[in-house]
PDB file of C-alpha atoms in Angstrom:
ATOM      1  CA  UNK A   1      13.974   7.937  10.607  1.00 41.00           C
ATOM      2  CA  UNK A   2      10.791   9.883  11.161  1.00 39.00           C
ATOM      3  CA  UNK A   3       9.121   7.360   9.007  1.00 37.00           C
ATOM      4  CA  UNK A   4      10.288   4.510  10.419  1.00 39.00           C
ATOM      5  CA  UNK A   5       8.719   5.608  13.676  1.00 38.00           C
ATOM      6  CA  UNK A   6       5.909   5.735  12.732  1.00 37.00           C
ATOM      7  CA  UNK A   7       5.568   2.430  10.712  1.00 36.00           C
ATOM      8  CA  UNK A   8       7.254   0.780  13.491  1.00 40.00           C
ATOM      9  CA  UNK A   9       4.869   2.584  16.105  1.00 41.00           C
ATOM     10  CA  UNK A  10       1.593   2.252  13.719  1.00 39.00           C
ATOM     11  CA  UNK A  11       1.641  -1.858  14.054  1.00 38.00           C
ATOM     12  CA  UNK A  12      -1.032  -3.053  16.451  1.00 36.00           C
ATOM     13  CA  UNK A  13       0.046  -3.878  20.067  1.00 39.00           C
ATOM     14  CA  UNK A  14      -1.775  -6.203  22.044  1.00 39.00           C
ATOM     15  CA  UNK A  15      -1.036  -5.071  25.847  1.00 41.00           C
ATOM     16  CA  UNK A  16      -4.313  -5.681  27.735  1.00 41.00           C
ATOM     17  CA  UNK A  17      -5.396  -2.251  27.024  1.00 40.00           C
ATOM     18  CA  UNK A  18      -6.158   0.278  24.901  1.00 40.00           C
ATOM     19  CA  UNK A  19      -7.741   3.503  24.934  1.00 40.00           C
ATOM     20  CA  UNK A  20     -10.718   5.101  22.527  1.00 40.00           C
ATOM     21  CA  UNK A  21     -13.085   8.276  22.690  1.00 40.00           C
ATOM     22  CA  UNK A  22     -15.216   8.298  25.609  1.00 39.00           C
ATOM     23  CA  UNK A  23     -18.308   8.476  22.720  1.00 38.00           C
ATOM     24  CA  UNK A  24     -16.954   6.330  20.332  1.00 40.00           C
ATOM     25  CA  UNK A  25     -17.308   2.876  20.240  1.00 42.00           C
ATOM     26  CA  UNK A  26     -15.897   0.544  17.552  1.00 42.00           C
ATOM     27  CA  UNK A  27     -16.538  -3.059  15.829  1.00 42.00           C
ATOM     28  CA  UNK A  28     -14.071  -5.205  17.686  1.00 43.00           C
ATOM     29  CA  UNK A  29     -10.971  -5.461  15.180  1.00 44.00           C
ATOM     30  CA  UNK A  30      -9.103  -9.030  14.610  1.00 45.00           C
ATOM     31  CA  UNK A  31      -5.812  -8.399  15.925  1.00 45.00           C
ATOM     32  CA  UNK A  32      -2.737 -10.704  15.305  1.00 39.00           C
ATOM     33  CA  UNK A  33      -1.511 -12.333  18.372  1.00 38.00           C
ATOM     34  CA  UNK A  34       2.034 -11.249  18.274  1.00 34.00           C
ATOM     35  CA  UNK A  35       2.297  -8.099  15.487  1.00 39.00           C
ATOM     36  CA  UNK A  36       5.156  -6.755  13.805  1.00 34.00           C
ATOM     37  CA  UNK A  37       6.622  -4.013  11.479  1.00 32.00           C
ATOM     38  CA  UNK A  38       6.508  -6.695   8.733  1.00 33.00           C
ATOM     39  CA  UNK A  39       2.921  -7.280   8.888  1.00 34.00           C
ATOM     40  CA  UNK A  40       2.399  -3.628   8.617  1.00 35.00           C
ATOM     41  CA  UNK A  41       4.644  -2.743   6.105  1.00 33.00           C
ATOM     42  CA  UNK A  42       6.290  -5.584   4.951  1.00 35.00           C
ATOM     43  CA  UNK A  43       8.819  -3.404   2.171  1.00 41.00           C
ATOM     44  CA  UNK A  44      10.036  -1.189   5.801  1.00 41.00           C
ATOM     45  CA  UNK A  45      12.686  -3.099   8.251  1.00 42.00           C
ATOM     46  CA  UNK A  46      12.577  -0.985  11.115  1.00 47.00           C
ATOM     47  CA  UNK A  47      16.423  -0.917  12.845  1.00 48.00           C
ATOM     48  CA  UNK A  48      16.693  -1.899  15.596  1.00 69.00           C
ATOM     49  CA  UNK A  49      12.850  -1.658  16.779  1.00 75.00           C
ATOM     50  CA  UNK A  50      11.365  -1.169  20.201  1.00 81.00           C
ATOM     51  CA  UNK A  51       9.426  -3.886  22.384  1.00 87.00           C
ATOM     52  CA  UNK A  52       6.415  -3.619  23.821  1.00 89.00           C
ATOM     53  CA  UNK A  53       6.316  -3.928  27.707  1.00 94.00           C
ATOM     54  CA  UNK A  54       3.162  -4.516  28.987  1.00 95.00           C
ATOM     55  CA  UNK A  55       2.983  -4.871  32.982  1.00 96.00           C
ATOM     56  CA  UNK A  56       0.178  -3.939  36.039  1.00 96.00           C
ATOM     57  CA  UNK A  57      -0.050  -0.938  38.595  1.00 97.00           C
ATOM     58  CA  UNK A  58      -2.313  -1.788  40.939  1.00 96.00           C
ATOM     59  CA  UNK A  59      -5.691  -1.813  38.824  1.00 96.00           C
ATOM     60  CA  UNK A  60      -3.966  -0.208  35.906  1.00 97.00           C
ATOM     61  CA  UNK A  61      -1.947  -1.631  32.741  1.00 98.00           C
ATOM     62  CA  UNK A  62       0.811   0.071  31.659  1.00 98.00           C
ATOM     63  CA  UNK A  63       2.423  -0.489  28.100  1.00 97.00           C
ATOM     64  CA  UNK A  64       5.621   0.960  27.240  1.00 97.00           C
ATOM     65  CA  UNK A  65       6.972   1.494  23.951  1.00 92.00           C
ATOM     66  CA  UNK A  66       9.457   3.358  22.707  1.00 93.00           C
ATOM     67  CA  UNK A  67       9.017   7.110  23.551  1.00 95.00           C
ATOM     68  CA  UNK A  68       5.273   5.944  24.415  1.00 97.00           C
ATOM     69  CA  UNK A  69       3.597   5.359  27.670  1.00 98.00           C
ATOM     70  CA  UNK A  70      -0.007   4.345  27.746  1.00 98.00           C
ATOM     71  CA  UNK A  71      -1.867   4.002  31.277  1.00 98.00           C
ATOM     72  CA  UNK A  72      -5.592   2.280  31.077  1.00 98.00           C
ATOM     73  CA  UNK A  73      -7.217   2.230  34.368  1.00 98.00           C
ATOM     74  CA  UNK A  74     -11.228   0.949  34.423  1.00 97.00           C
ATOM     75  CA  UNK A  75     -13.353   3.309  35.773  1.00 95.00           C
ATOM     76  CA  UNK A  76     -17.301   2.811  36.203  1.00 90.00           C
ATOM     77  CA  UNK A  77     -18.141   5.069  32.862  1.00 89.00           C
ATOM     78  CA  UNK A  78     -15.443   3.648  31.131  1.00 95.00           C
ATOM     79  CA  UNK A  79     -11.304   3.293  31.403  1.00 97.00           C
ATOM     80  CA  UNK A  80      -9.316   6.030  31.960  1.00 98.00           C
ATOM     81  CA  UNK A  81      -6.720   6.496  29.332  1.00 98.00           C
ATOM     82  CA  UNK A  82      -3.322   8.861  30.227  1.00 98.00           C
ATOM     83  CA  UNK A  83      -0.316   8.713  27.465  1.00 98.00           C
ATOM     84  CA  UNK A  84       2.689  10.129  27.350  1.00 98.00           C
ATOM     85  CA  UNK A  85       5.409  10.660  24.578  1.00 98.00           C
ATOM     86  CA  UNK A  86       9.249  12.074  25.092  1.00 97.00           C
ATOM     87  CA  UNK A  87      10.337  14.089  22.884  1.00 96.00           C
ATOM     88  CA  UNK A  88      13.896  12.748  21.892  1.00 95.00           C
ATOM     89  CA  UNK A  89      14.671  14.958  18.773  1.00 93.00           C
ATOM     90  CA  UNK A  90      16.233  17.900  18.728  1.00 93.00           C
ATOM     91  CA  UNK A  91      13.686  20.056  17.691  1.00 94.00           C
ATOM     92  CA  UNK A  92       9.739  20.719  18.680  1.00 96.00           C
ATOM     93  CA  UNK A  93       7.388  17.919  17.897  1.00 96.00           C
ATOM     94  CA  UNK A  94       4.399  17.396  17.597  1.00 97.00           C
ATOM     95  CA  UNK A  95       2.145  13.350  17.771  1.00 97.00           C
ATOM     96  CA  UNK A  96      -0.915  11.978  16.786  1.00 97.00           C
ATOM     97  CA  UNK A  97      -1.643   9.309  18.715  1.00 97.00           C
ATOM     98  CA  UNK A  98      -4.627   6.541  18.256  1.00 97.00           C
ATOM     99  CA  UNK A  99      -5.339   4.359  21.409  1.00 97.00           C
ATOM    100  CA  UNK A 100      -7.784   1.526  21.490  1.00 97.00           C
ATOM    101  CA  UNK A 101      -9.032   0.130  24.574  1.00 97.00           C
ATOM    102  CA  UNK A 102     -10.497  -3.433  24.586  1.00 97.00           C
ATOM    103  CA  UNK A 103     -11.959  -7.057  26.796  1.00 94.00           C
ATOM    104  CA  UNK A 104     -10.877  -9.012  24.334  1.00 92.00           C
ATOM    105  CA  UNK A 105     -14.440 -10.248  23.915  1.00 93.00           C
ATOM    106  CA  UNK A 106     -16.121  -7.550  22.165  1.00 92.00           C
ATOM    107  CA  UNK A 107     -15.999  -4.334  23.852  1.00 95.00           C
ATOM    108  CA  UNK A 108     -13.956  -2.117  22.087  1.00 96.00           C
ATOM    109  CA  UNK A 109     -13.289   1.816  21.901  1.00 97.00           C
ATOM    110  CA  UNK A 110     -10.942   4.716  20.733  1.00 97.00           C
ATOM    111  CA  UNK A 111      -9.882   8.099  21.033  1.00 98.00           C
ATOM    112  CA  UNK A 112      -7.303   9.709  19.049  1.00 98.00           C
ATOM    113  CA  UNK A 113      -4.741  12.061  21.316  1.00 98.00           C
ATOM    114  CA  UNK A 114      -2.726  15.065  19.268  1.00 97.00           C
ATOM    115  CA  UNK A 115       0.244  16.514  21.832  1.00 97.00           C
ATOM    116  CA  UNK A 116       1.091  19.726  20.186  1.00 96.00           C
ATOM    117  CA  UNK A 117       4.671  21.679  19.969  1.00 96.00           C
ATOM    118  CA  UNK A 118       6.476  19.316  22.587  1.00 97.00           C
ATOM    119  CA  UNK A 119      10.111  20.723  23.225  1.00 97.00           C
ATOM    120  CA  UNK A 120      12.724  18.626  22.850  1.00 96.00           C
ATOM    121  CA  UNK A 121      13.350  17.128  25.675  1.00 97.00           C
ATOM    122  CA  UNK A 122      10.597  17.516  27.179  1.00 98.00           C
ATOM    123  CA  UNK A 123       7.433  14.879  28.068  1.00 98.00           C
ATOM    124  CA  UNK A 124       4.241  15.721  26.239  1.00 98.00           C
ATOM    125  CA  UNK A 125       0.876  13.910  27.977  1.00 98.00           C
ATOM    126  CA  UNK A 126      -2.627  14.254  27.554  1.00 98.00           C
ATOM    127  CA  UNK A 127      -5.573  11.940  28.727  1.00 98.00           C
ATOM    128  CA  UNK A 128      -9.447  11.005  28.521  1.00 97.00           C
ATOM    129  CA  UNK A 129     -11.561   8.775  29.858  1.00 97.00           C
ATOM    130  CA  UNK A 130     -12.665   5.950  26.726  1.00 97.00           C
ATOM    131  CA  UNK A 131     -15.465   4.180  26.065  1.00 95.00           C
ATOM    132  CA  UNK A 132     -19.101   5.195  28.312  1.00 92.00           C
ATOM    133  CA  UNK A 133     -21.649   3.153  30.309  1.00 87.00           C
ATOM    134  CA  UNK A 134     -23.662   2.544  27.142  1.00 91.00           C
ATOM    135  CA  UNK A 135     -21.329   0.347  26.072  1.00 93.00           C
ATOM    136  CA  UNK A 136     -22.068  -1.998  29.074  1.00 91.00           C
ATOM    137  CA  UNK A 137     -19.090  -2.738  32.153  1.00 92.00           C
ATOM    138  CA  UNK A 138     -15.552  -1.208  31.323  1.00 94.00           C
ATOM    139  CA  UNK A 139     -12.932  -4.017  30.898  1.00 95.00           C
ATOM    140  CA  UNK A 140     -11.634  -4.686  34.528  1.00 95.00           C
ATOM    141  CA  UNK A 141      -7.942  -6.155  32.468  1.00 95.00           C
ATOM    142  CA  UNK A 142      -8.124  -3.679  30.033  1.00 96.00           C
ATOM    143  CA  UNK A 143      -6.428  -4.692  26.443  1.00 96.00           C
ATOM    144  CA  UNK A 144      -4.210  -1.503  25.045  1.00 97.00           C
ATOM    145  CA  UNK A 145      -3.610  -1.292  21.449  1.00 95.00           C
ATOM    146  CA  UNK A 146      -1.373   1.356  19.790  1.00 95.00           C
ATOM    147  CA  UNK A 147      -3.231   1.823  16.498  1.00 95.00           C
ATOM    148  CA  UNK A 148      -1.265   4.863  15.243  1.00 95.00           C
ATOM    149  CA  UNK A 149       1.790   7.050  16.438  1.00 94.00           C
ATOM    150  CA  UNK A 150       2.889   9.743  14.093  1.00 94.00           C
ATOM    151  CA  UNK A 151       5.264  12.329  15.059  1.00 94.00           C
ATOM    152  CA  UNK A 152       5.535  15.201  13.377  1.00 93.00           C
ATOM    153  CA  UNK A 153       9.164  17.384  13.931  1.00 87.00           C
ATOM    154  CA  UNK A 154       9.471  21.126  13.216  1.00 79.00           C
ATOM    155  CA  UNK A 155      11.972  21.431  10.118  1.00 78.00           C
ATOM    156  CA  UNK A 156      12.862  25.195  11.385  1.00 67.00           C
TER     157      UNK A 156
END
């Protein structure tokens, strides 16, 4: 089950946003238009799998997936990137969690997020600030991709 999560979670999604290290910038990656657990990993059918719902706040996007909730919002040095995972096992957990943050055009960054011991339950969240005014303007519609979600349950 564990594994399917995170095959099912590790498929790029396009949502308008995504979120990188506030240092780290990245060549712009070709991203299918509409991606899926198959193109991942085609020998894994993920049962039943989440969708993607991608929708505005004001100035920030909001994708929802799963357990996952990503929240880009552009700032002037970059977007500001908050996520948030629920715990829904039964035991502490722990995520990795690699956002990208994009304009569709070019401008492209990452930052990798690692929520630690999160009781069941419970919501784990964490959140930086991705990309940096050397990379030129933020994107004002920023694109979120989910590039990796691993979680990680205590077998105690």
């Amino acid at each position: 089950m564990t594994r399917a999560l995170w095959l099912m979670a590790a498929c790029v999604l396009a949502a308008g946003c995504t979120d990188g290290g506030a240092d780290k910038a990245a060549p712009a990656p070709q991203r299918p238009a509409t991606p899926s657990a198959e193109q991942s990993s085609p020998q894994v059918r993920p049962s039943p799998s989440p969708v993607a719902s991608v929708h505005s706040e004001g100035r920030t996007r909001v994708l929802e997936y799963g357990d996952l909730t990503v929240r880009a919002t552009p700032e002037s040095s970059g977007v500001r990137t908050e996520i948030e995972v629920a715990n829904t096992n039964q035991r502490d957990a722990t995520y990795s969690v690699q956002i990208s943050i994009a304009d569709g055009k070019g401008w492209t960054a990452y930052n990798r997020f690692w929520l630690q011991d999160v009781p069941p339950g419970k919501t784990g969240r964490d959140e930086a600030v991705i990309g940096s005014g050397d990379m030129g303007p933020a994107p004002q519609v920023p694109k979120i991709y989910v590039d990796e979600f691993t979680p990680l349950v205590d077998r105690k």
